[in-house]
Coordinates of C-alpha atoms in Angstrom, one line a residue:
M1 CA 128.6 173.7 177.7
R2 CA 124.9 173.8 176.5
L3 CA 122.5 172.4 179.0
P4 CA 119.1 170.9 178.1
E5 CA 116.2 173.4 177.8
T6 CA 114.6 172.1 181.1
W7 CA 117.8 172.6 183.1
T8 CA 119.0 175.8 184.7
E9 CA 122.1 177.1 186.4
V10 CA 121.9 178.4 189.9
R11 CA 124.4 179.2 192.6
L12 CA 125.0 176.3 194.9
T13 CA 124.0 178.5 197.8
D14 CA 120.7 179.4 196.2
V15 CA 119.6 175.8 196.6
C16 CA 121.6 174.8 199.7
E17 CA 122.2 176.4 203.1
L18 CA 126.0 176.7 203.6
N19 CA 127.2 175.8 207.1
P20 CA 123.9 176.3 208.9
R21 CA 124.1 176.8 212.6
L22 CA 122.3 174.7 215.2
R23 CA 119.4 176.8 216.4
A24 CA 118.9 177.4 220.1
E25 CA 115.4 175.9 220.0
D26 CA 116.8 172.7 218.4
R27 CA 119.4 172.0 221.1
P28 CA 118.7 168.7 222.9
R29 CA 119.5 167.9 226.5
D30 CA 123.2 167.3 227.2
D31 CA 122.9 163.5 227.9
L32 CA 121.2 162.8 224.5
L33 CA 123.3 160.5 222.2
V34 CA 124.2 161.9 218.8
T35 CA 126.4 160.7 215.9
F36 CA 130.0 161.9 215.9
V37 CA 131.9 161.9 212.6
P38 CA 135.7 162.6 212.7
M39 CA 137.4 163.0 209.3
S40 CA 138.6 159.4 209.4
A41 CA 135.0 158.2 209.6
V42 CA 134.4 159.3 206.0
N43 CA 135.4 156.7 203.4
E44 CA 136.9 158.7 200.5
S45 CA 136.6 155.8 198.0
A46 CA 133.0 155.0 198.6
G47 CA 131.8 158.5 199.7
V48 CA 130.0 157.3 202.8
I49 CA 130.3 157.6 206.6
D50 CA 131.4 154.1 207.5
K51 CA 132.9 154.5 210.9
P52 CA 130.6 156.8 212.9
E53 CA 130.8 157.1 216.7
E54 CA 128.2 157.9 219.3
R55 CA 128.7 160.7 221.9
R56 CA 126.6 162.7 224.2
F57 CA 125.4 166.1 223.0
G58 CA 127.2 167.8 225.9
E59 CA 130.5 166.5 224.8
V60 CA 130.3 167.8 221.3
A61 CA 128.1 170.9 221.5
K62 CA 131.1 173.2 221.4
G63 CA 134.0 173.1 219.1
Y64 CA 132.5 170.8 216.4
T65 CA 130.5 171.2 213.2
S66 CA 126.8 170.3 213.5
F67 CA 124.6 168.8 210.8
R68 CA 121.4 166.9 210.3
E69 CA 120.0 164.0 208.3
H70 CA 120.6 164.4 204.5
D71 CA 123.0 167.2 204.9
V72 CA 126.0 166.9 202.5
L73 CA 129.5 166.9 204.2
F74 CA 132.4 168.2 202.1
A75 CA 136.0 168.1 203.5
K76 CA 137.6 171.5 203.0
V77 CA 141.2 170.8 204.1
T78 CA 144.0 169.4 202.0
P79 CA 144.6 166.5 201.3
C80 CA 141.2 165.2 202.4
M81 CA 139.3 167.4 199.9
E82 CA 141.5 166.3 196.9
N83 CA 141.0 162.7 198.0
G84 CA 137.2 163.0 197.7
K85 CA 136.1 162.9 201.4
A86 CA 132.4 163.8 201.1
A87 CA 129.2 162.1 202.1
V88 CA 125.5 162.5 202.6
A89 CA 124.9 162.4 206.4
G90 CA 122.8 159.6 207.7
P91 CA 121.5 157.6 209.4
L92 CA 122.2 159.8 212.5
V93 CA 121.4 158.9 216.1
N94 CA 118.4 161.0 217.1
G95 CA 118.7 162.8 213.7
L96 CA 121.7 164.9 214.8
G97 CA 125.4 164.8 214.0
F98 CA 128.6 166.6 214.9
G99 CA 132.0 166.2 213.3
S100 CA 135.3 167.7 212.4
T101 CA 135.6 171.5 211.9
E102 CA 137.2 170.7 208.6
F103 CA 133.8 169.9 207.0
H104 CA 131.7 172.4 205.1
V105 CA 128.0 171.5 205.4
L106 CA 125.5 171.9 202.6
R107 CA 121.9 171.6 203.5
P108 CA 119.8 171.1 200.4
T109 CA 116.4 172.8 200.0
P110 CA 113.4 171.0 198.5
A111 CA 114.7 172.1 195.0
V112 CA 117.6 169.6 195.0
L113 CA 118.2 166.1 196.1
P114 CA 121.1 165.6 198.6
E115 CA 122.5 162.8 196.5
F116 CA 122.5 165.0 193.4
V117 CA 124.5 167.7 195.2
F118 CA 126.8 165.1 196.5
S119 CA 127.4 163.7 193.0
F120 CA 128.2 167.3 191.8
I121 CA 130.8 168.1 194.5
R122 CA 132.4 164.7 194.2
Q123 CA 133.4 165.2 190.6
Q124 CA 137.2 165.4 189.9
A125 CA 136.6 168.6 187.9
F126 CA 134.8 170.2 190.9
R127 CA 137.6 169.2 193.3
D128 CA 140.2 170.6 190.9
R129 CA 138.4 174.0 190.9
A130 CA 138.1 173.8 194.7
A131 CA 141.9 173.2 195.0
S132 CA 142.6 176.3 192.8
A133 CA 140.7 178.4 195.4
F134 CA 142.6 177.1 198.4
V135 CA 143.6 179.7 201.1
G136 CA 146.3 179.2 203.7
T137 CA 149.8 177.8 203.5
G138 CA 151.4 174.4 203.5
G139 CA 149.4 171.6 204.9
L140 CA 146.8 173.9 206.3
Q141 CA 145.2 175.0 203.0
R142 CA 141.5 175.0 202.9
V143 CA 138.6 175.7 200.5
P144 CA 137.0 179.0 201.7
P145 CA 133.2 179.3 202.1
D146 CA 133.1 182.0 199.4
F147 CA 134.2 179.4 196.8
L148 CA 131.0 177.4 197.4
A149 CA 129.0 180.6 197.4
R150 CA 130.3 181.4 193.9
I151 CA 130.0 178.0 192.3
K152 CA 127.1 177.3 189.9
L153 CA 125.1 174.1 189.8
P154 CA 123.5 172.7 186.6
C155 CA 120.0 172.0 188.0
P156 CA 117.4 169.7 186.3
T157 CA 113.9 169.0 187.7
L158 CA 113.5 166.7 190.7
P159 CA 112.4 163.7 188.6
E160 CA 115.4 163.9 186.4
Q161 CA 117.7 164.4 189.4
R162 CA 116.3 161.1 190.8
R163 CA 117.0 159.4 187.5
I164 CA 120.5 160.7 187.4
V165 CA 121.2 159.6 191.0
D166 CA 119.9 156.1 190.1
V167 CA 122.3 155.9 187.1
L168 CA 125.3 157.1 189.1
Q169 CA 124.5 154.7 192.0
Q170 CA 124.6 151.9 189.5
A171 CA 128.0 153.1 188.2
E172 CA 129.3 153.1 191.8
V173 CA 129.4 149.3 191.6
V174 CA 133.0 149.6 190.3
A175 CA 134.1 151.9 193.1
K176 CA 132.5 149.6 195.6
A177 CA 134.3 146.6 194.1
K178 CA 137.6 148.4 194.2
Q179 CA 137.0 149.3 197.9
S180 CA 136.0 145.7 198.7
I181 CA 139.1 144.3 197.1
S182 CA 141.3 146.8 199.1
E183 CA 139.6 146.0 202.3
Q184 CA 139.9 142.2 201.8
I185 CA 143.6 142.6 201.0
D186 CA 144.1 144.8 204.1
Q187 CA 142.3 142.1 206.2
L188 CA 144.5 139.4 204.7
V189 CA 147.6 141.3 205.7
R190 CA 146.3 141.9 209.2
T191 CA 145.4 138.2 209.7
A192 CA 148.8 137.1 208.4
Y193 CA 150.6 139.5 210.7
W194 CA 148.7 138.2 213.7
E195 CA 149.4 134.6 212.7
H196 CA 153.1 135.3 212.4
F197 CA 153.6 137.6 215.3
G198 CA 150.6 137.3 217.6
A199 CA 152.6 135.3 220.2
W200 CA 154.8 138.3 220.8
Y201 CA 151.8 140.2 222.3
T202 CA 150.8 138.9 225.7
N203 CA 148.7 140.1 228.6
D204 CA 152.0 140.7 230.5
G205 CA 153.4 142.9 227.7
L206 CA 155.6 142.5 224.6
I207 CA 158.0 139.7 224.1
D208 CA 161.5 140.8 223.2
P209 CA 160.6 144.5 223.1
V210 CA 162.8 147.0 221.3
R211 CA 162.6 150.7 220.6
I212 CA 162.1 151.5 217.0
G213 CA 164.9 154.0 217.1
E214 CA 167.4 151.3 217.9
C215 CA 166.6 149.6 214.6
I216 CA 166.7 152.7 212.3
A217 CA 170.0 153.1 210.4
N218 CA 169.1 156.6 209.2
S219 CA 166.2 158.9 208.6
Q220 CA 165.8 161.8 206.1
Y221 CA 163.2 164.6 205.8
G222 CA 161.8 165.3 202.3
V223 CA 162.2 168.4 200.1
S224 CA 160.3 171.7 200.5
E225 CA 160.4 172.8 196.9
A226 CA 157.4 174.3 195.1
M227 CA 155.5 171.6 193.2
E228 CA 154.2 172.0 189.7
E229 CA 152.8 170.0 186.8
H230 CA 156.4 169.5 185.5
G231 CA 159.8 169.0 187.0
T232 CA 162.8 166.7 187.2
H233 CA 161.2 164.5 189.9
A234 CA 157.8 163.3 190.9
V235 CA 157.3 164.2 194.6
L236 CA 155.4 161.9 196.9
R237 CA 153.2 163.7 199.3
M238 CA 151.1 162.7 202.3
N239 CA 148.1 161.9 200.1
S240 CA 150.4 159.5 198.2
I241 CA 150.0 157.1 201.1
S242 CA 146.6 155.5 201.7
S243 CA 145.3 155.2 205.3
S244 CA 146.0 151.5 205.2
G245 CA 149.6 152.0 204.1
W246 CA 149.7 151.5 200.3
L247 CA 151.4 153.9 197.8
D248 CA 149.1 155.8 195.5
L249 CA 150.9 157.3 192.5
S250 CA 147.7 158.5 190.6
E251 CA 148.0 162.2 191.3
L252 CA 151.6 163.2 191.3
K253 CA 153.1 166.6 191.5
F254 CA 156.6 167.5 190.3
A255 CA 159.6 169.6 191.3
S256 CA 162.9 170.6 189.8
L257 CA 165.5 169.5 192.4
S258 CA 169.1 170.4 193.0
A259 CA 171.8 167.7 192.8
K260 CA 172.0 167.9 196.6
D261 CA 168.3 167.2 197.1
I262 CA 168.3 164.4 194.5
A263 CA 171.2 162.7 196.4
S264 CA 169.7 163.1 199.9
T265 CA 166.2 162.0 199.0
E266 CA 167.1 159.0 196.8
L267 CA 164.6 156.1 197.2
L268 CA 165.7 152.5 197.3
D269 CA 163.7 149.3 197.4
G270 CA 162.4 148.7 200.9
D271 CA 162.7 152.3 202.2
L272 CA 159.9 153.2 204.5
L273 CA 158.0 156.5 203.9
F274 CA 156.5 157.8 207.2
N275 CA 153.9 160.6 207.2
R276 CA 155.1 162.7 210.1
T277 CA 152.4 165.5 209.8
N278 CA 148.7 165.1 209.1
S279 CA 145.3 165.3 210.8
K280 CA 145.5 163.3 214.1
E281 CA 143.7 160.3 212.7
L282 CA 146.0 160.0 209.7
V283 CA 149.4 161.0 211.1
G284 CA 151.8 158.1 211.1
K285 CA 150.7 156.5 207.8
C286 CA 153.6 154.7 206.3
A287 CA 154.3 152.7 203.1
V288 CA 157.1 150.6 201.7
W289 CA 158.7 152.0 198.6
R290 CA 159.0 149.7 195.5
P291 CA 160.9 151.1 192.5
V292 CA 158.8 152.1 189.5
A293 CA 159.7 153.8 186.2
G294 CA 160.6 157.5 186.6
E295 CA 162.5 159.7 189.0
F296 CA 160.9 160.1 192.5
S297 CA 161.5 162.2 195.6
F298 CA 159.3 162.9 198.6
A299 CA 158.0 166.1 200.3
S300 CA 158.9 167.5 203.7
Y301 CA 155.8 166.0 205.5
L302 CA 157.3 162.5 204.8
I303 CA 160.4 161.0 206.4
R304 CA 162.4 158.2 204.7
L305 CA 163.5 155.5 207.1
R306 CA 166.2 152.9 206.4
L307 CA 166.4 150.1 208.9
K308 CA 169.2 148.0 210.3
R309 CA 169.4 144.4 209.2
E310 CA 167.6 143.0 212.3
M311 CA 164.3 144.6 211.4
L312 CA 162.7 144.2 208.0
P313 CA 160.7 147.1 206.5
E314 CA 157.7 144.9 205.7
Y315 CA 157.5 143.9 209.4
L316 CA 157.7 147.5 210.8
W317 CA 155.2 148.6 208.1
A318 CA 152.7 146.1 209.2
T319 CA 153.3 146.8 212.9
L320 CA 152.7 150.5 212.5
N321 CA 149.6 149.8 210.5
S322 CA 148.3 147.3 213.1
A323 CA 145.9 148.3 215.9
Y324 CA 148.8 148.3 218.3
G325 CA 150.9 150.6 216.1
K326 CA 148.1 153.0 215.4
Y327 CA 147.3 153.3 219.2
R328 CA 151.0 154.0 220.0
L329 CA 151.2 156.6 217.1
L330 CA 148.0 158.3 218.3
N331 CA 149.4 158.7 221.8
S332 CA 152.8 159.9 220.5
A333 CA 151.2 162.6 218.2
K334 CA 151.6 166.2 219.3
Q335 CA 148.6 168.4 218.3
A336 CA 149.0 171.8 216.7
V337 CA 145.9 173.6 215.5
S338 CA 144.1 171.0 213.2
M339 CA 147.3 169.1 212.4
A340 CA 149.3 166.5 214.4
N341 CA 153.0 165.7 214.3
V342 CA 155.1 162.6 215.1
S343 CA 158.8 163.4 214.9
P344 CA 161.5 160.8 214.2
T345 CA 162.4 161.0 217.9
D346 CA 158.8 160.3 218.9
L347 CA 158.6 157.4 216.5
G348 CA 161.9 156.1 217.8
R349 CA 160.6 155.9 221.4
I350 CA 157.8 153.5 220.5
T351 CA 158.5 149.9 221.6
V352 CA 157.6 147.0 219.3
P353 CA 158.4 143.2 219.5
L354 CA 161.5 142.0 217.7
P355 CA 160.8 138.5 216.4
P356 CA 163.6 136.4 214.8
L357 CA 164.7 137.5 211.4
A358 CA 163.7 134.2 209.8
I359 CA 160.0 134.7 210.8
Q360 CA 160.2 138.3 209.6
E361 CA 161.6 137.1 206.2
K362 CA 158.7 134.6 205.8
F363 CA 156.2 137.4 206.5
A364 CA 158.1 139.8 204.1
H365 CA 157.9 137.3 201.3
F366 CA 154.1 137.0 201.9
V367 CA 153.7 140.8 201.8
R368 CA 155.5 141.0 198.4
C369 CA 153.3 138.3 196.9
V370 CA 150.2 140.2 198.2
E371 CA 151.5 143.5 196.7
V372 CA 151.8 141.9 193.2
L373 CA 148.3 140.3 193.6
R374 CA 146.8 143.6 194.7
L375 CA 148.3 145.6 191.8
Q376 CA 147.0 143.0 189.3
M377 CA 143.5 143.0 190.7
L378 CA 143.1 146.8 191.0
S379 CA 144.7 147.6 187.6
K380 CA 141.8 145.7 185.9
L381 CA 139.3 148.0 187.5
E382 CA 141.1 151.2 186.5
A383 CA 139.7 151.2 183.0
F384 CA 136.2 150.8 184.4
A385 CA 136.9 153.6 186.9
E386 CA 137.8 156.0 184.0
L387 CA 134.5 155.0 182.3
Q388 CA 132.7 155.8 185.6
T389 CA 134.2 159.3 185.5
V390 CA 132.9 159.8 182.0
V391 CA 129.4 158.5 183.0
S392 CA 129.3 161.0 185.9
Q393 CA 130.3 163.9 183.7
Q394 CA 127.8 163.1 181.0
A395 CA 125.0 162.6 183.6
L396 CA 125.5 165.9 185.3
I397 CA 125.1 167.9 182.1
G398 CA 122.0 166.0 181.0
E399 CA 123.4 163.9 178.1
L400 CA 122.7 160.5 179.6
T401 CA 119.1 161.3 180.3
A402 CA 118.1 162.8 176.9
A403 CA 115.9 159.8 175.9
W404 CA 114.4 159.7 179.4
R405 CA 113.4 163.3 179.2
D406 CA 111.6 162.6 175.9
D407 CA 109.7 159.8 177.5
H408 CA 108.7 161.8 180.6
A409 CA 107.9 165.2 179.1
D410 CA 104.6 165.6 181.0
E411 CA 106.2 164.7 184.3
I412 CA 109.1 167.2 183.7
G413 CA 106.6 169.9 182.7
E414 CA 104.8 169.7 186.0
A415 CA 108.1 169.5 187.9
L416 CA 109.3 172.7 186.1
Q417 CA 106.5 174.8 187.6
I418 CA 107.3 173.5 191.1
R419 CA 111.0 174.1 190.7
D420 CA 110.6 177.6 189.4
A421 CA 108.2 178.4 192.2
L422 CA 110.7 177.2 194.8
F423 CA 113.4 179.3 193.1
R424 CA 111.2 182.4 193.2
D425 CA 110.4 181.8 196.9
R426 CA 114.2 181.8 197.7
G427 CA 115.0 184.6 195.3
A428 CA 117.4 182.4 193.4
K429 CA 118.9 183.8 190.3
S430 CA 118.9 181.1 187.7
T431 CA 120.1 181.0 184.1
V432 CA 117.7 179.0 181.9
S433 CA 119.3 177.1 179.1
A434 CA 116.5 177.5 176.7
T435 CA 116.7 177.9 172.9
I436 CA 117.3 181.6 172.0
T437 CA 115.1 183.0 169.4
A438 CA 117.2 185.0 166.9
T439 CA 115.1 188.1 166.7
P440 CA 116.8 191.4 165.7
S441 CA 116.5 192.8 169.3
V442 CA 118.1 189.7 170.8
Q443 CA 120.9 189.9 168.3
A444 CA 121.5 193.5 169.1
D445 CA 121.7 192.8 172.8
L446 CA 124.2 190.0 172.3
T447 CA 126.7 192.2 170.6
V448 CA 127.2 194.2 173.8
R449 CA 130.0 192.8 175.9
P450 CA 129.1 192.3 179.6
A451 CA 130.8 194.8 181.8
R452 CA 134.3 193.8 182.7
H453 CA 133.7 194.6 186.4
W454 CA 131.0 192.0 186.5
L455 CA 133.5 189.3 185.5
L456 CA 136.0 190.7 188.0
G457 CA 133.4 190.5 190.7
E458 CA 133.1 186.8 190.1
L459 CA 136.8 186.2 190.8
S460 CA 138.2 185.1 194.2
D461 CA 140.7 187.4 195.9
F462 CA 143.5 185.1 194.9
Q463 CA 142.5 185.2 191.2
R464 CA 142.3 189.0 191.3
H465 CA 145.7 189.3 192.8
V466 CA 147.2 186.9 190.2
L467 CA 145.5 188.9 187.4
A468 CA 147.0 192.2 188.7
A469 CA 150.4 190.7 189.2
F470 CA 150.4 189.0 185.8
T471 CA 149.4 192.2 184.1
T472 CA 152.1 194.2 185.8
Y473 CA 154.8 191.6 185.1
C474 CA 153.9 191.4 181.3
E475 CA 153.7 195.2 180.9
S476 CA 157.2 195.4 182.6
S477 CA 158.8 192.6 180.6
G478 CA 157.0 193.4 177.3
E479 CA 156.7 189.7 176.6
P480 CA 154.1 186.9 177.1
L481 CA 154.6 184.5 180.0
L482 CA 155.9 181.2 178.7
A483 CA 154.1 179.1 181.4
E484 CA 155.4 175.7 180.2
D485 CA 159.0 176.7 180.5
P486 CA 160.0 175.9 184.1
D487 CA 162.7 178.5 184.3
V488 CA 160.6 181.3 182.9
F489 CA 157.7 180.4 185.1
A490 CA 159.9 180.2 188.2
R491 CA 161.2 183.7 187.5
F492 CA 157.6 184.9 187.2
C493 CA 156.6 183.4 190.6
E494 CA 159.7 184.9 192.2
D495 CA 159.3 188.4 190.7
A496 CA 158.6 191.2 193.2
S497 CA 155.4 192.2 191.5
V498 CA 154.0 188.7 192.1
T499 CA 155.5 187.9 195.6
E500 CA 154.4 191.3 196.9
R501 CA 150.7 190.8 195.9
L502 CA 150.6 187.1 197.0
Q503 CA 152.6 187.3 200.2
S504 CA 149.5 186.8 202.4
Y505 CA 148.9 183.4 200.8
G506 CA 152.3 182.1 201.8
S507 CA 155.1 180.7 199.6
S508 CA 155.1 177.7 197.2
Q509 CA 152.0 178.8 195.3
G510 CA 153.4 178.1 191.8
N511 CA 151.0 175.3 191.0
R512 CA 148.0 177.3 192.2
I513 CA 149.2 180.3 190.1
R514 CA 149.4 178.2 187.0
R515 CA 145.9 176.9 187.5
T516 CA 144.6 180.4 188.1
L517 CA 146.1 181.7 184.9
S518 CA 144.3 178.9 183.0
Q519 CA 141.1 179.9 184.6
L520 CA 141.6 183.6 183.8
A521 CA 142.3 182.6 180.2
A522 CA 139.0 180.5 180.1
L523 CA 137.1 183.6 181.3
G524 CA 138.7 185.7 178.5
L525 CA 140.5 188.0 181.0
I526 CA 143.9 187.1 179.6
A527 CA 144.9 185.3 176.3
K528 CA 146.3 181.8 176.0
V529 CA 148.7 181.4 173.1
T530 CA 151.2 178.9 171.8
L531 CA 154.8 180.1 171.2
P532 CA 157.8 178.4 169.7
K533 CA 161.0 177.6 171.8
V534 CA 164.2 176.5 170.2
D535 CA 166.5 174.2 172.2
A536 CA 170.0 175.9 172.3
E537 CA 171.9 172.6 172.1
S538 CA 169.8 170.5 169.7
G539 CA 168.2 173.3 167.7
E540 CA 164.9 171.5 168.0
R541 CA 161.8 173.6 168.0
D542 CA 159.0 173.0 170.5
Y543 CA 155.7 174.8 171.0
L544 CA 154.8 175.7 174.6
K545 CA 151.7 177.2 176.2
A546 CA 152.0 180.9 177.1
F547 CA 149.7 183.7 178.5
R548 CA 149.6 187.4 177.6
P549 CA 147.3 190.3 178.5
V550 CA 144.3 190.9 176.2
R551 CA 145.0 193.5 173.6
D552 CA 142.7 196.5 173.0
G553 CA 139.6 195.5 171.1
E554 CA 140.6 191.8 171.0
F555 CA 138.4 190.7 174.0
T556 CA 135.2 192.2 172.7
R557 CA 135.8 191.2 169.1
M558 CA 136.4 187.5 169.8
A559 CA 134.0 186.9 172.7
D560 CA 131.1 188.8 171.2
L561 CA 131.5 187.2 167.8
Q562 CA 131.3 183.7 169.5
T563 CA 128.3 184.7 171.7
L564 CA 126.4 186.1 168.7
R565 CA 127.3 183.1 166.6
K566 CA 126.0 180.7 169.2
A567 CA 122.8 182.7 169.5
L568 CA 122.1 182.7 165.8
S569 CA 122.7 178.9 165.6
A570 CA 120.8 178.1 168.7
G571 CA 117.5 177.6 166.9
V572 CA 119.0 175.1 164.5
D573 CA 118.3 171.5 165.2
D574 CA 121.7 170.3 164.1
E575 CA 124.5 170.7 166.7
H576 CA 127.2 173.1 165.7
Y577 CA 130.8 173.0 166.7
H578 CA 132.7 176.3 166.9
L579 CA 136.4 175.5 167.0
Q580 CA 139.6 177.4 167.0
A581 CA 142.8 175.9 165.6
Q582 CA 146.4 176.8 166.3
L583 CA 148.5 176.1 163.2
D584 CA 152.1 175.4 162.6
Y585 CA 153.3 176.5 159.1
E586 CA 157.1 176.4 159.9
T587 CA 157.3 172.6 160.4
S588 CA 155.5 172.0 157.1
E589 CA 157.8 174.4 155.4
R590 CA 160.9 172.6 156.7
A591 CA 159.4 169.3 155.5
G592 CA 159.1 170.7 152.0
A593 CA 155.4 171.5 152.2
G594 CA 155.6 175.2 151.9
G595 CA 152.2 177.0 152.2
M596 CA 150.7 174.1 154.1
F597 CA 150.4 173.6 157.9
Q598 CA 150.2 171.1 160.7
V599 CA 147.8 171.3 163.7
I600 CA 149.1 172.3 167.1
S601 CA 145.8 172.2 168.9
I602 CA 142.1 172.6 168.4
E603 CA 139.7 173.8 171.1
D604 CA 136.1 174.9 171.3
D605 CA 134.8 178.1 173.0
E606 CA 134.7 176.4 176.4
G607 CA 138.3 175.3 176.1
K608 CA 137.4 171.6 175.4
D609 CA 140.2 169.9 173.5
Y610 CA 139.4 168.4 170.1
T611 CA 143.1 167.9 168.9
H612 CA 142.8 164.1 169.2
L613 CA 140.3 164.1 166.3
V614 CA 142.9 164.9 163.6
D615 CA 146.3 163.6 162.6
Q616 CA 148.8 166.2 163.9
G617 CA 151.5 164.8 161.6
R618 CA 149.4 165.6 158.4
H619 CA 150.2 168.7 156.3
Y620 CA 147.0 170.5 155.4
A621 CA 146.6 172.8 152.4
S622 CA 143.6 174.8 153.8
L623 CA 141.2 175.1 156.7
E624 CA 138.5 173.5 154.5
D625 CA 140.6 170.3 154.4
L626 CA 140.9 170.4 158.1
K627 CA 137.2 170.9 158.5
L628 CA 136.5 167.9 156.4
D629 CA 138.6 165.7 158.7
L630 CA 136.9 167.2 161.8
A631 CA 133.4 166.7 160.4
S632 CA 134.2 163.1 159.5
A633 CA 135.6 162.4 163.0
L634 CA 132.6 164.1 164.7
Q635 CA 130.2 162.3 162.3
V636 CA 128.4 165.5 161.3
A637 CA 128.0 167.6 158.1
V638 CA 130.8 170.0 157.2
K639 CA 128.4 172.9 157.6
Q640 CA 128.0 172.0 161.3
V641 CA 131.7 172.8 161.9
D642 CA 132.8 176.4 162.2
L643 CA 136.6 176.7 162.2
E644 CA 138.9 179.6 162.5
A645 CA 142.7 179.9 163.0
V646 CA 144.0 181.8 166.1

């Protein structure tokens, strides 16, 4: 990634205080009202605090996270972090706030706008990187502070930050529309529930009360298998259920299940999925399963409930999601550390009204109609949501504001001096993305590979352990690790050299290990290759991603060549594309095109995929022919494309 000349890269903690403490001199009197923000008060869809509370300072002074106006809150615990729970704090009662201990707090310095920092940490790519740094086990995994201390922020001047924030806030219209539709539908269901069943709630108690347990035919816990990017079944997790009780199948993980697990966790139309373990404000979420294409199971933090005929799942679903249901669930939850639990026994003890089946059926029909309407309305916004993601990515690397920079050059020039002075005052180490002048001395410096220990110092503890375990494993086996083969990868994760080094991080770390290997490959500390695999039964050949240790001399030769090449072309006005192609000669030969090749993949130096620009079914006679196609797709001259086979 090449940033504009007026941008620089700085560590996030060079421009933000991380988890600042409330100073003794700033402590108010105990009876002063302050804002209190539990995790449930942050709306992950809109990125705002929409349900703040007011408490007295003396009630929250101990045991909670403190923050001030314009601080940026970032949820550090799974699944809240993956869901995007983050917000800029404000307005706060008396300018002071307290909240869940599961928040990291970033306090921006005058060099950055809070809204710009917020936009950066809300990106899906940032959250993916944060998830790869999780520490802890199971449902208690968290983003450690040292991840935020390591991360680098692309930083423009303040005027350009304001422009980017304005652009992104306009793009938020889609997200707000989606949230508005969801809220209106939720309100529609709540209103219909009260119209159908309100008469069963009286000042004297419930009419025709029954314990939920009396209406459950059977219950089943989910599977505890390690979840990866591939597997026999998609596994529904606690973040697959929204806080208002709808299924979200957008970020699925997979597991390869045994026949026994497949049979025991089968999902049928109308099954209720109940979230037994979560943070206290989210525990007890439930959703009604509707069959969709694919094979599905569910994780151990969920329970499948099948009801007896006298109680319909749509009725119990709406009851548990009602104010009454949430109140009863909150009082039934048992707290443990930062998580709460509602067991099937606890759920079974809750009493609810039991209206006649005919009224339940009428309400159930209404719910099914609403489900169809909801899916139709939200699906039309998905394409716009994808566009919004692209807009955010382009804005945060300066591509959307290129013309604006040209029109505001004088303003940016003045702001540059102010920004650099602020950085000097804080001792911030920045990397300026200016054009490199290709003098002989600069060229000579660039041919020296940075010390390997510097790169290793940038890694997290988990990444270092994975690198060491991977190296030991490959040296022992004498073969690359075929990461896309589930059986091979499972054997790697279970190998003693791996489990011994990673035992302190808990079990079921396969998906995190896979992401870490990709990160190490992007840093050049291991090599990513593509290897053929032949199916023993069909004889078909497939090409799978694999990793191997870097060979002697390979790392310096490739990385330094790319660095030098970038430096030499940096002063050229035309943009250059430096691409590497993985080629398949065998398929062409089998097709009668001996000496020609097809394209397996094309990436640039940063790992960005360009494969989609060419026809993978075409047989190419030379790299020059492939360059012609790439240049045409990129709408640039052939001389602007550097291509090599790897």
